[in-house]
Amino acid sequence: MLAGARVALEISQQDALKDFITGEFLAPTPDVSDEDLWDYVTANTMTIYHPTSTCAIGPVVDARLRVHGVRGLRVVDASVMPSIVRGNTNAPVIMIAEKAADMIRQDATAAVTDVAATA
């Protein structure tokens, strides 16, 4: 973590970036001690919070993302992920949504076919 912080600090000090760094930027100097750099990093960084996995397939939803015990409701977001991805959740959520759209379409087609067969 400290090695990455030092690289970021070095990059931020380059002349090419001076026009882009505006406002107050109280970064430590390149000769900062590891302890002081760690204090700076922990005080000035945070997680980007990508909450996931709160509606697990099985206990909450079935394999077709339908909420158990609630007719007509599906969960189609990062909460159905079985585990947290190591990067941004945007692309995986888009994939979940695409798959859910296919499942909804299939289920609607099957329902229409069933109704037509019984008529």
PDB file of C-alpha atoms in Angstrom:
ATOM      1  CA  MET A   1       0.000   0.000   0.000  1.00  0.00           C
ATOM      2  CA  LEU A   2       2.771   2.409   0.895  1.00  0.00           C
ATOM      3  CA  ALA A   3       4.682   1.620  -2.296  1.00  0.00           C
ATOM      4  CA  GLY A   4       1.583   2.443  -4.354  1.00  0.00           C
ATOM      5  CA  ALA A   5       1.031   5.635  -2.373  1.00  0.00           C
ATOM      6  CA  ARG A   6       4.615   6.687  -3.047  1.00  0.00           C
ATOM      7  CA  VAL A   7       4.177   6.089  -6.795  1.00  0.00           C
ATOM      8  CA  ALA A   8       0.918   8.083  -6.790  1.00  0.00           C
ATOM      9  CA  LEU A   9       2.616  10.872  -4.850  1.00  0.00           C
ATOM     10  CA  GLU A  10       5.493  10.934  -7.335  1.00  0.00           C
ATOM     11  CA  ILE A  11       3.081  11.071 -10.281  1.00  0.00           C
ATOM     12  CA  SER A  12       1.068  13.866  -8.664  1.00  0.00           C
ATOM     13  CA  GLN A  13       4.217  16.000  -8.394  1.00  0.00           C
ATOM     14  CA  GLN A  14       4.956  15.947 -12.153  1.00  0.00           C
ATOM     15  CA  ASP A  15       4.912  19.251 -14.043  1.00  0.00           C
ATOM     16  CA  ALA A  16       2.456  17.835 -16.603  1.00  0.00           C
ATOM     17  CA  LEU A  17      -0.214  17.571 -13.889  1.00  0.00           C
ATOM     18  CA  LYS A  18       0.182  20.998 -12.303  1.00  0.00           C
ATOM     19  CA  ASP A  19      -2.657  22.509 -14.379  1.00  0.00           C
ATOM     20  CA  PHE A  20      -5.019  19.692 -13.389  1.00  0.00           C
ATOM     21  CA  ILE A  21      -4.467  19.697  -9.641  1.00  0.00           C
ATOM     22  CA  THR A  22      -6.526  22.613  -8.420  1.00  0.00           C
ATOM     23  CA  GLY A  23      -7.652  23.718  -5.021  1.00  0.00           C
ATOM     24  CA  GLU A  24      -6.092  22.603  -1.809  1.00  0.00           C
ATOM     25  CA  PHE A  25      -3.890  19.555  -2.231  1.00  0.00           C
ATOM     26  CA  LEU A  26      -1.964  18.915   0.943  1.00  0.00           C
ATOM     27  CA  ALA A  27       0.016  15.890  -0.134  1.00  0.00           C
ATOM     28  CA  PRO A  28       3.094  14.949   1.830  1.00  0.00           C
ATOM     29  CA  THR A  29       6.515  15.692   0.427  1.00  0.00           C
ATOM     30  CA  PRO A  30       8.357  12.844  -1.343  1.00  0.00           C
ATOM     31  CA  ASP A  31      10.709  12.401   1.640  1.00  0.00           C
ATOM     32  CA  VAL A  32       7.832  11.646   4.054  1.00  0.00           C
ATOM     33  CA  SER A  33       8.414   8.786   6.487  1.00  0.00           C
ATOM     34  CA  ASP A  34       6.478   5.535   6.082  1.00  0.00           C
ATOM     35  CA  GLU A  35       4.640   6.214   9.334  1.00  0.00           C
ATOM     36  CA  ASP A  36       3.563   9.715   8.272  1.00  0.00           C
ATOM     37  CA  LEU A  37       2.615   8.503   4.796  1.00  0.00           C
ATOM     38  CA  TRP A  38       0.504   5.735   6.338  1.00  0.00           C
ATOM     39  CA  ASP A  39      -1.230   8.315   8.540  1.00  0.00           C
ATOM     40  CA  TYR A  40      -1.901  10.462   5.455  1.00  0.00           C
ATOM     41  CA  VAL A  41      -3.252   7.528   3.436  1.00  0.00           C
ATOM     42  CA  THR A  42      -5.586   6.310   6.181  1.00  0.00           C
ATOM     43  CA  ALA A  43      -6.878   9.841   6.821  1.00  0.00           C
ATOM     44  CA  ASN A  44      -7.432  10.727   3.148  1.00  0.00           C
ATOM     45  CA  THR A  45      -8.675   7.581   1.447  1.00  0.00           C
ATOM     46  CA  MET A  46     -11.833   5.541   1.641  1.00  0.00           C
ATOM     47  CA  THR A  47     -13.529   2.603   0.065  1.00  0.00           C
ATOM     48  CA  ILE A  48     -15.730   3.116  -2.968  1.00  0.00           C
ATOM     49  CA  TYR A  49     -18.431   0.943  -1.398  1.00  0.00           C
ATOM     50  CA  HIS A  50     -19.791  -1.547  -3.875  1.00  0.00           C
ATOM     51  CA  PRO A  51     -22.265  -3.400  -1.676  1.00  0.00           C
ATOM     52  CA  THR A  52     -23.138  -6.821  -3.027  1.00  0.00           C
ATOM     53  CA  SER A  53     -24.347 -10.257  -2.024  1.00  0.00           C
ATOM     54  CA  THR A  54     -27.234  -9.234   0.261  1.00  0.00           C
ATOM     55  CA  CYS A  55     -29.953 -11.288  -1.494  1.00  0.00           C
ATOM     56  CA  ALA A  56     -28.157 -14.550  -2.066  1.00  0.00           C
ATOM     57  CA  ILE A  57     -29.461 -17.023  -4.597  1.00  0.00           C
ATOM     58  CA  GLY A  58     -31.007 -19.806  -2.540  1.00  0.00           C
ATOM     59  CA  PRO A  59     -32.175 -18.224   0.719  1.00  0.00           C
ATOM     60  CA  VAL A  60     -33.695 -15.071  -0.846  1.00  0.00           C
ATOM     61  CA  VAL A  61     -34.133 -15.640  -4.578  1.00  0.00           C
ATOM     62  CA  ASP A  62     -34.337 -18.700  -6.803  1.00  0.00           C
ATOM     63  CA  ALA A  63     -32.085 -19.440  -9.786  1.00  0.00           C
ATOM     64  CA  ARG A  64     -34.315 -17.230 -11.955  1.00  0.00           C
ATOM     65  CA  LEU A  65     -33.908 -14.298  -9.520  1.00  0.00           C
ATOM     66  CA  ARG A  66     -37.510 -14.530  -8.259  1.00  0.00           C
ATOM     67  CA  VAL A  67     -37.968 -13.604  -4.603  1.00  0.00           C
ATOM     68  CA  HIS A  68     -39.236 -16.588  -2.623  1.00  0.00           C
ATOM     69  CA  GLY A  69     -42.827 -16.141  -1.507  1.00  0.00           C
ATOM     70  CA  VAL A  70     -43.469 -12.934  -3.483  1.00  0.00           C
ATOM     71  CA  ARG A  71     -45.149 -13.392  -6.838  1.00  0.00           C
ATOM     72  CA  GLY A  72     -43.947 -11.120  -9.641  1.00  0.00           C
ATOM     73  CA  LEU A  73     -40.849  -9.756  -7.884  1.00  0.00           C
ATOM     74  CA  ARG A  74     -37.260 -10.351  -8.947  1.00  0.00           C
ATOM     75  CA  VAL A  75     -34.001  -8.974  -7.641  1.00  0.00           C
ATOM     76  CA  VAL A  76     -31.789  -7.824 -10.499  1.00  0.00           C
ATOM     77  CA  ASP A  77     -28.760  -6.052  -9.057  1.00  0.00           C
ATOM     78  CA  ALA A  78     -25.442  -6.699  -7.312  1.00  0.00           C
ATOM     79  CA  SER A  79     -27.196  -8.085  -4.263  1.00  0.00           C
ATOM     80  CA  VAL A  80     -27.670 -11.451  -6.020  1.00  0.00           C
ATOM     81  CA  MET A  81     -23.942 -11.892  -6.639  1.00  0.00           C
ATOM     82  CA  PRO A  82     -22.718 -14.963  -4.768  1.00  0.00           C
ATOM     83  CA  SER A  83     -19.443 -13.208  -3.958  1.00  0.00           C
ATOM     84  CA  ILE A  84     -17.958  -9.755  -4.358  1.00  0.00           C
ATOM     85  CA  VAL A  85     -16.033  -9.083  -7.565  1.00  0.00           C
ATOM     86  CA  ARG A  86     -12.571  -7.578  -7.199  1.00  0.00           C
ATOM     87  CA  GLY A  87     -13.322  -4.536  -9.304  1.00  0.00           C
ATOM     88  CA  ASN A  88     -16.094  -2.172 -10.201  1.00  0.00           C
ATOM     89  CA  THR A  89     -19.502  -3.854 -10.164  1.00  0.00           C
ATOM     90  CA  ASN A  90     -20.931  -1.975 -13.161  1.00  0.00           C
ATOM     91  CA  ALA A  91     -20.176  -4.552 -15.889  1.00  0.00           C
ATOM     92  CA  PRO A  92     -21.221  -7.577 -13.795  1.00  0.00           C
ATOM     93  CA  VAL A  93     -24.513  -5.860 -12.897  1.00  0.00           C
ATOM     94  CA  ILE A  94     -25.149  -5.135 -16.575  1.00  0.00           C
ATOM     95  CA  MET A  95     -24.570  -8.845 -17.283  1.00  0.00           C
ATOM     96  CA  ILE A  96     -26.965  -9.822 -14.484  1.00  0.00           C
ATOM     97  CA  ALA A  97     -29.573  -7.442 -15.923  1.00  0.00           C
ATOM     98  CA  GLU A  98     -29.134  -8.836 -19.443  1.00  0.00           C
ATOM     99  CA  LYS A  99     -29.530 -12.392 -18.153  1.00  0.00           C
ATOM    100  CA  ALA A 100     -32.552 -11.385 -16.061  1.00  0.00           C
ATOM    101  CA  ALA A 101     -34.153  -9.765 -19.120  1.00  0.00           C
ATOM    102  CA  ASP A 102     -33.682 -13.039 -21.008  1.00  0.00           C
ATOM    103  CA  MET A 103     -35.222 -15.006 -18.120  1.00  0.00           C
ATOM    104  CA  ILE A 104     -38.193 -12.627 -17.852  1.00  0.00           C
ATOM    105  CA  ARG A 105     -38.741 -12.882 -21.611  1.00  0.00           C
ATOM    106  CA  GLN A 106     -38.521 -16.696 -21.473  1.00  0.00           C
ATOM    107  CA  ASP A 107     -40.936 -16.901 -18.543  1.00  0.00           C
ATOM    108  CA  ALA A 108     -43.422 -14.575 -20.267  1.00  0.00           C
ATOM    109  CA  THR A 109     -43.240 -16.618 -23.476  1.00  0.00           C
ATOM    110  CA  ALA A 110     -43.738 -19.847 -21.529  1.00  0.00           C
ATOM    111  CA  ALA A 111     -46.750 -18.370 -19.726  1.00  0.00           C
ATOM    112  CA  VAL A 112     -48.353 -17.286 -23.006  1.00  0.00           C
ATOM    113  CA  THR A 113     -47.663 -20.708 -24.515  1.00  0.00           C
ATOM    114  CA  ASP A 114     -49.205 -22.439 -21.477  1.00  0.00           C
ATOM    115  CA  VAL A 115     -52.330 -20.260 -21.680  1.00  0.00           C
ATOM    116  CA  ALA A 116     -52.670 -20.916 -25.417  1.00  0.00           C
ATOM    117  CA  ALA A 117     -52.261 -24.669 -24.893  1.00  0.00           C
ATOM    118  CA  THR A 118     -55.044 -24.786 -22.292  1.00  0.00           C
ATOM    119  CA  ALA A 119     -57.470 -22.654 -24.343  1.00  0.00           C
TER     120      ALA A 119
END
